[in-house]
Amino acid sequence: IGTPSGKECHGLSCEGDGHFVLHRWPRCIDGSWDLRDVRCIEAPCTSAPKGGNGFVGLEGCTGLSSGSVCTLNCEDELAEANPPELLCHKGRWHPEHIEPTCKRACHGLAVAITDAADLPQACAWTRGGESCDFGCLPGYVPSGVLRC
């Protein structure tokens, strides 16, 4: 009430605990409200995702719209991000309760393992610090754990 012609009304908000924002503010035009394109939309992600140490370019994801994907890149070019990307959904980064990490992956074995049945397929893309389960030929069992 009392908004001058040509001015917007900023007194509105959307329901939904901050998960929605107005796409466009209503504007007073010669005593009538222009409501074209005035609607609530899913909130964008207004802050960069939390990636801890080892990531580059996270600030480039600030302001992405709901439904957009932020691809995670590690400082160490030989490391891989896990998860590799985050989804902006209603102003929050998903998955929510997982802190992304950067770890190097083992891309092949430098030595052969005698009587192993399914190497290197079983251990391809094992991340640094993780172990790999592999099988042996009939009559053999693994003598230990293979760790990247």
PDB file of C-alpha atoms in Angstrom:
ATOM      1  CA  ILE A   1       0.000   0.000   0.000  1.00  0.00           C
ATOM      2  CA  GLY A   2       1.367   3.395  -0.963  1.00  0.00           C
ATOM      3  CA  THR A   3       4.007   2.087  -3.380  1.00  0.00           C
ATOM      4  CA  PRO A   4       4.855   4.762  -5.994  1.00  0.00           C
ATOM      5  CA  SER A   5       4.353   3.894  -9.659  1.00  0.00           C
ATOM      6  CA  GLY A   6       7.424   2.229 -11.161  1.00  0.00           C
ATOM      7  CA  LYS A   7       8.646   0.864  -7.813  1.00  0.00           C
ATOM      8  CA  GLU A   8       8.790  -2.779  -6.719  1.00  0.00           C
ATOM      9  CA  CYS A   9       7.190  -4.281  -3.641  1.00  0.00           C
ATOM     10  CA  HIS A  10       9.895  -6.043  -1.629  1.00  0.00           C
ATOM     11  CA  GLY A  11       7.647  -6.943   1.299  1.00  0.00           C
ATOM     12  CA  LEU A  12       6.733 -10.370  -0.046  1.00  0.00           C
ATOM     13  CA  SER A  13       8.386 -13.678   0.726  1.00  0.00           C
ATOM     14  CA  CYS A  14       7.830 -17.282  -0.243  1.00  0.00           C
ATOM     15  CA  GLU A  15       6.814 -20.041   2.138  1.00  0.00           C
ATOM     16  CA  GLY A  16       9.120 -23.013   2.633  1.00  0.00           C
ATOM     17  CA  ASP A  17      11.842 -22.263   5.203  1.00  0.00           C
ATOM     18  CA  GLY A  18      14.031 -20.338   2.764  1.00  0.00           C
ATOM     19  CA  HIS A  19      13.944 -23.080   0.127  1.00  0.00           C
ATOM     20  CA  PHE A  20      12.084 -20.790  -2.293  1.00  0.00           C
ATOM     21  CA  VAL A  21      12.700 -17.232  -3.484  1.00  0.00           C
ATOM     22  CA  LEU A  22      10.736 -14.800  -5.654  1.00  0.00           C
ATOM     23  CA  HIS A  23      11.687 -14.935  -9.327  1.00  0.00           C
ATOM     24  CA  ARG A  24      10.632 -11.296  -9.815  1.00  0.00           C
ATOM     25  CA  TRP A  25       9.201  -8.641  -7.493  1.00  0.00           C
ATOM     26  CA  PRO A  26       5.718  -7.209  -8.155  1.00  0.00           C
ATOM     27  CA  ARG A  27       5.925  -3.703  -9.659  1.00  0.00           C
ATOM     28  CA  CYS A  28       3.399  -0.891  -9.298  1.00  0.00           C
ATOM     29  CA  ILE A  29       2.511   0.529 -12.725  1.00  0.00           C
ATOM     30  CA  ASP A  30       0.054   3.475 -12.766  1.00  0.00           C
ATOM     31  CA  GLY A  31      -1.800   2.258  -9.666  1.00  0.00           C
ATOM     32  CA  SER A  32      -1.968  -1.453 -10.655  1.00  0.00           C
ATOM     33  CA  TRP A  33       0.339  -4.308  -9.799  1.00  0.00           C
ATOM     34  CA  ASP A  34       2.299  -5.914 -12.621  1.00  0.00           C
ATOM     35  CA  LEU A  35       2.434  -9.573 -11.558  1.00  0.00           C
ATOM     36  CA  ARG A  36       3.874 -11.035 -14.770  1.00  0.00           C
ATOM     37  CA  ASP A  37       6.603 -13.569 -13.916  1.00  0.00           C
ATOM     38  CA  VAL A  38       6.045 -13.064 -10.185  1.00  0.00           C
ATOM     39  CA  ARG A  39       6.339 -16.553  -8.743  1.00  0.00           C
ATOM     40  CA  CYS A  40       8.278 -18.504  -6.163  1.00  0.00           C
ATOM     41  CA  ILE A  41      11.151 -20.582  -7.501  1.00  0.00           C
ATOM     42  CA  GLU A  42      13.546 -22.970  -5.784  1.00  0.00           C
ATOM     43  CA  ALA A  43      16.317 -21.063  -4.017  1.00  0.00           C
ATOM     44  CA  PRO A  44      19.794 -20.955  -5.615  1.00  0.00           C
ATOM     45  CA  CYS A  45      22.918 -22.031  -3.732  1.00  0.00           C
ATOM     46  CA  THR A  46      24.178 -18.665  -2.524  1.00  0.00           C
ATOM     47  CA  SER A  47      27.437 -19.984  -1.072  1.00  0.00           C
ATOM     48  CA  ALA A  48      30.207 -22.199  -2.392  1.00  0.00           C
ATOM     49  CA  PRO A  49      30.071 -25.867  -1.385  1.00  0.00           C
ATOM     50  CA  LYS A  50      32.267 -26.933   1.522  1.00  0.00           C
ATOM     51  CA  GLY A  51      35.013 -29.093   0.123  1.00  0.00           C
ATOM     52  CA  GLY A  52      37.714 -28.902   2.751  1.00  0.00           C
ATOM     53  CA  ASN A  53      41.323 -28.750   1.641  1.00  0.00           C
ATOM     54  CA  GLY A  54      42.541 -29.860  -1.738  1.00  0.00           C
ATOM     55  CA  PHE A  55      39.868 -28.346  -4.012  1.00  0.00           C
ATOM     56  CA  VAL A  56      40.102 -25.522  -6.543  1.00  0.00           C
ATOM     57  CA  GLY A  57      37.389 -23.386  -8.119  1.00  0.00           C
ATOM     58  CA  LEU A  58      34.598 -23.984  -5.602  1.00  0.00           C
ATOM     59  CA  GLU A  59      33.780 -20.258  -5.559  1.00  0.00           C
ATOM     60  CA  GLY A  60      32.675 -20.643  -9.193  1.00  0.00           C
ATOM     61  CA  CYS A  61      29.683 -22.636  -7.951  1.00  0.00           C
ATOM     62  CA  THR A  62      28.355 -19.756  -5.824  1.00  0.00           C
ATOM     63  CA  GLY A  63      24.944 -18.620  -7.042  1.00  0.00           C
ATOM     64  CA  LEU A  64      24.099 -21.667  -9.150  1.00  0.00           C
ATOM     65  CA  SER A  65      20.377 -22.244  -9.569  1.00  0.00           C
ATOM     66  CA  SER A  66      18.539 -25.159  -8.000  1.00  0.00           C
ATOM     67  CA  GLY A  67      19.041 -28.227 -10.184  1.00  0.00           C
ATOM     68  CA  SER A  68      22.537 -27.160 -11.291  1.00  0.00           C
ATOM     69  CA  VAL A  69      25.633 -29.288 -10.786  1.00  0.00           C
ATOM     70  CA  CYS A  70      28.977 -28.146  -9.368  1.00  0.00           C
ATOM     71  CA  THR A  71      31.867 -30.227 -10.683  1.00  0.00           C
ATOM     72  CA  LEU A  72      34.576 -30.702  -8.051  1.00  0.00           C
ATOM     73  CA  ASN A  73      38.224 -30.319  -9.069  1.00  0.00           C
ATOM     74  CA  CYS A  74      41.214 -31.290  -6.953  1.00  0.00           C
ATOM     75  CA  GLU A  75      44.386 -29.190  -6.581  1.00  0.00           C
ATOM     76  CA  ASP A  76      46.395 -32.363  -7.129  1.00  0.00           C
ATOM     77  CA  GLU A  77      45.826 -33.166 -10.813  1.00  0.00           C
ATOM     78  CA  LEU A  78      46.419 -36.875 -10.121  1.00  0.00           C
ATOM     79  CA  ALA A  79      43.734 -36.976  -7.426  1.00  0.00           C
ATOM     80  CA  GLU A  80      40.021 -37.557  -7.981  1.00  0.00           C
ATOM     81  CA  ALA A  81      37.147 -35.906  -6.183  1.00  0.00           C
ATOM     82  CA  ASN A  82      34.696 -38.109  -4.335  1.00  0.00           C
ATOM     83  CA  PRO A  83      31.902 -37.406  -5.013  1.00  0.00           C
ATOM     84  CA  PRO A  84      32.880 -35.907  -8.387  1.00  0.00           C
ATOM     85  CA  GLU A  85      30.044 -33.384  -8.303  1.00  0.00           C
ATOM     86  CA  LEU A  86      27.442 -31.830  -6.016  1.00  0.00           C
ATOM     87  CA  LEU A  87      23.840 -30.939  -6.860  1.00  0.00           C
ATOM     88  CA  CYS A  88      22.279 -27.620  -5.831  1.00  0.00           C
ATOM     89  CA  HIS A  89      18.762 -28.371  -4.567  1.00  0.00           C
ATOM     90  CA  LYS A  90      16.615 -25.648  -3.016  1.00  0.00           C
ATOM     91  CA  GLY A  91      19.608 -23.650  -1.768  1.00  0.00           C
ATOM     92  CA  ARG A  92      21.598 -26.598  -0.384  1.00  0.00           C
ATOM     93  CA  TRP A  93      24.393 -28.730  -1.772  1.00  0.00           C
ATOM     94  CA  HIS A  94      23.679 -32.482  -2.036  1.00  0.00           C
ATOM     95  CA  PRO A  95      24.655 -34.985  -0.893  1.00  0.00           C
ATOM     96  CA  GLU A  96      24.425 -32.973   2.341  1.00  0.00           C
ATOM     97  CA  HIS A  97      26.120 -35.163   4.914  1.00  0.00           C
ATOM     98  CA  ILE A  98      29.189 -36.198   2.924  1.00  0.00           C
ATOM     99  CA  GLU A  99      32.327 -34.077   3.015  1.00  0.00           C
ATOM    100  CA  PRO A 100      33.962 -34.276  -0.415  1.00  0.00           C
ATOM    101  CA  THR A 101      37.535 -35.551  -0.508  1.00  0.00           C
ATOM    102  CA  CYS A 102      40.382 -35.601  -3.002  1.00  0.00           C
ATOM    103  CA  LYS A 103      42.349 -38.845  -3.215  1.00  0.00           C
ATOM    104  CA  ARG A 104      44.634 -40.379  -5.746  1.00  0.00           C
ATOM    105  CA  ALA A 105      43.447 -43.585  -7.382  1.00  0.00           C
ATOM    106  CA  CYS A 106      45.515 -46.635  -8.248  1.00  0.00           C
ATOM    107  CA  HIS A 107      45.263 -47.080 -12.025  1.00  0.00           C
ATOM    108  CA  GLY A 108      47.040 -50.348 -12.535  1.00  0.00           C
ATOM    109  CA  LEU A 109      49.367 -52.613 -10.737  1.00  0.00           C
ATOM    110  CA  ALA A 110      53.092 -52.096 -11.013  1.00  0.00           C
ATOM    111  CA  VAL A 111      53.708 -55.759 -10.196  1.00  0.00           C
ATOM    112  CA  ALA A 112      51.935 -58.975 -11.079  1.00  0.00           C
ATOM    113  CA  ILE A 113      50.283 -61.019  -8.353  1.00  0.00           C
ATOM    114  CA  THR A 114      50.877 -64.699  -8.876  1.00  0.00           C
ATOM    115  CA  ASP A 115      47.705 -66.766  -9.407  1.00  0.00           C
ATOM    116  CA  ALA A 116      45.339 -63.775  -9.135  1.00  0.00           C
ATOM    117  CA  ALA A 117      42.169 -64.325 -11.201  1.00  0.00           C
ATOM    118  CA  ASP A 118      40.632 -60.912 -11.793  1.00  0.00           C
ATOM    119  CA  LEU A 119      43.343 -58.285 -11.668  1.00  0.00           C
ATOM    120  CA  PRO A 120      43.460 -55.480 -12.712  1.00  0.00           C
ATOM    121  CA  GLN A 121      39.667 -55.185 -13.234  1.00  0.00           C
ATOM    122  CA  ALA A 122      38.842 -55.858  -9.572  1.00  0.00           C
ATOM    123  CA  CYS A 123      41.163 -53.131  -8.323  1.00  0.00           C
ATOM    124  CA  ALA A 124      40.814 -50.491 -11.020  1.00  0.00           C
ATOM    125  CA  TRP A 125      40.020 -47.077  -9.569  1.00  0.00           C
ATOM    126  CA  THR A 126      40.767 -48.055  -5.969  1.00  0.00           C
ATOM    127  CA  ARG A 127      41.353 -44.792  -4.091  1.00  0.00           C
ATOM    128  CA  GLY A 128      44.431 -43.975  -2.036  1.00  0.00           C
ATOM    129  CA  GLY A 129      44.299 -45.596   1.385  1.00  0.00           C
ATOM    130  CA  GLU A 130      41.570 -48.066   0.401  1.00  0.00           C
ATOM    131  CA  SER A 131      41.919 -51.809   0.036  1.00  0.00           C
ATOM    132  CA  CYS A 132      40.911 -53.944  -2.897  1.00  0.00           C
ATOM    133  CA  ASP A 133      39.266 -57.371  -2.846  1.00  0.00           C
ATOM    134  CA  PHE A 134      40.402 -59.698  -5.586  1.00  0.00           C
ATOM    135  CA  GLY A 135      39.982 -63.360  -6.388  1.00  0.00           C
ATOM    136  CA  CYS A 136      42.489 -66.086  -7.030  1.00  0.00           C
ATOM    137  CA  LEU A 137      42.617 -69.018  -9.393  1.00  0.00           C
ATOM    138  CA  PRO A 138      41.050 -72.275  -8.154  1.00  0.00           C
ATOM    139  CA  GLY A 139      43.091 -73.774  -5.342  1.00  0.00           C
ATOM    140  CA  TYR A 140      44.537 -70.440  -4.204  1.00  0.00           C
ATOM    141  CA  VAL A 141      43.464 -67.781  -1.681  1.00  0.00           C
ATOM    142  CA  PRO A 142      44.760 -64.233  -1.202  1.00  0.00           C
ATOM    143  CA  SER A 143      47.709 -64.110   1.213  1.00  0.00           C
ATOM    144  CA  GLY A 144      46.859 -60.580   2.365  1.00  0.00           C
ATOM    145  CA  VAL A 145      45.094 -57.349   1.601  1.00  0.00           C
ATOM    146  CA  LEU A 146      45.956 -55.273  -1.430  1.00  0.00           C
ATOM    147  CA  ARG A 147      46.029 -51.611  -0.401  1.00  0.00           C
ATOM    148  CA  CYS A 148      46.448 -48.620  -2.699  1.00  0.00           C
TER     149      CYS A 148
END
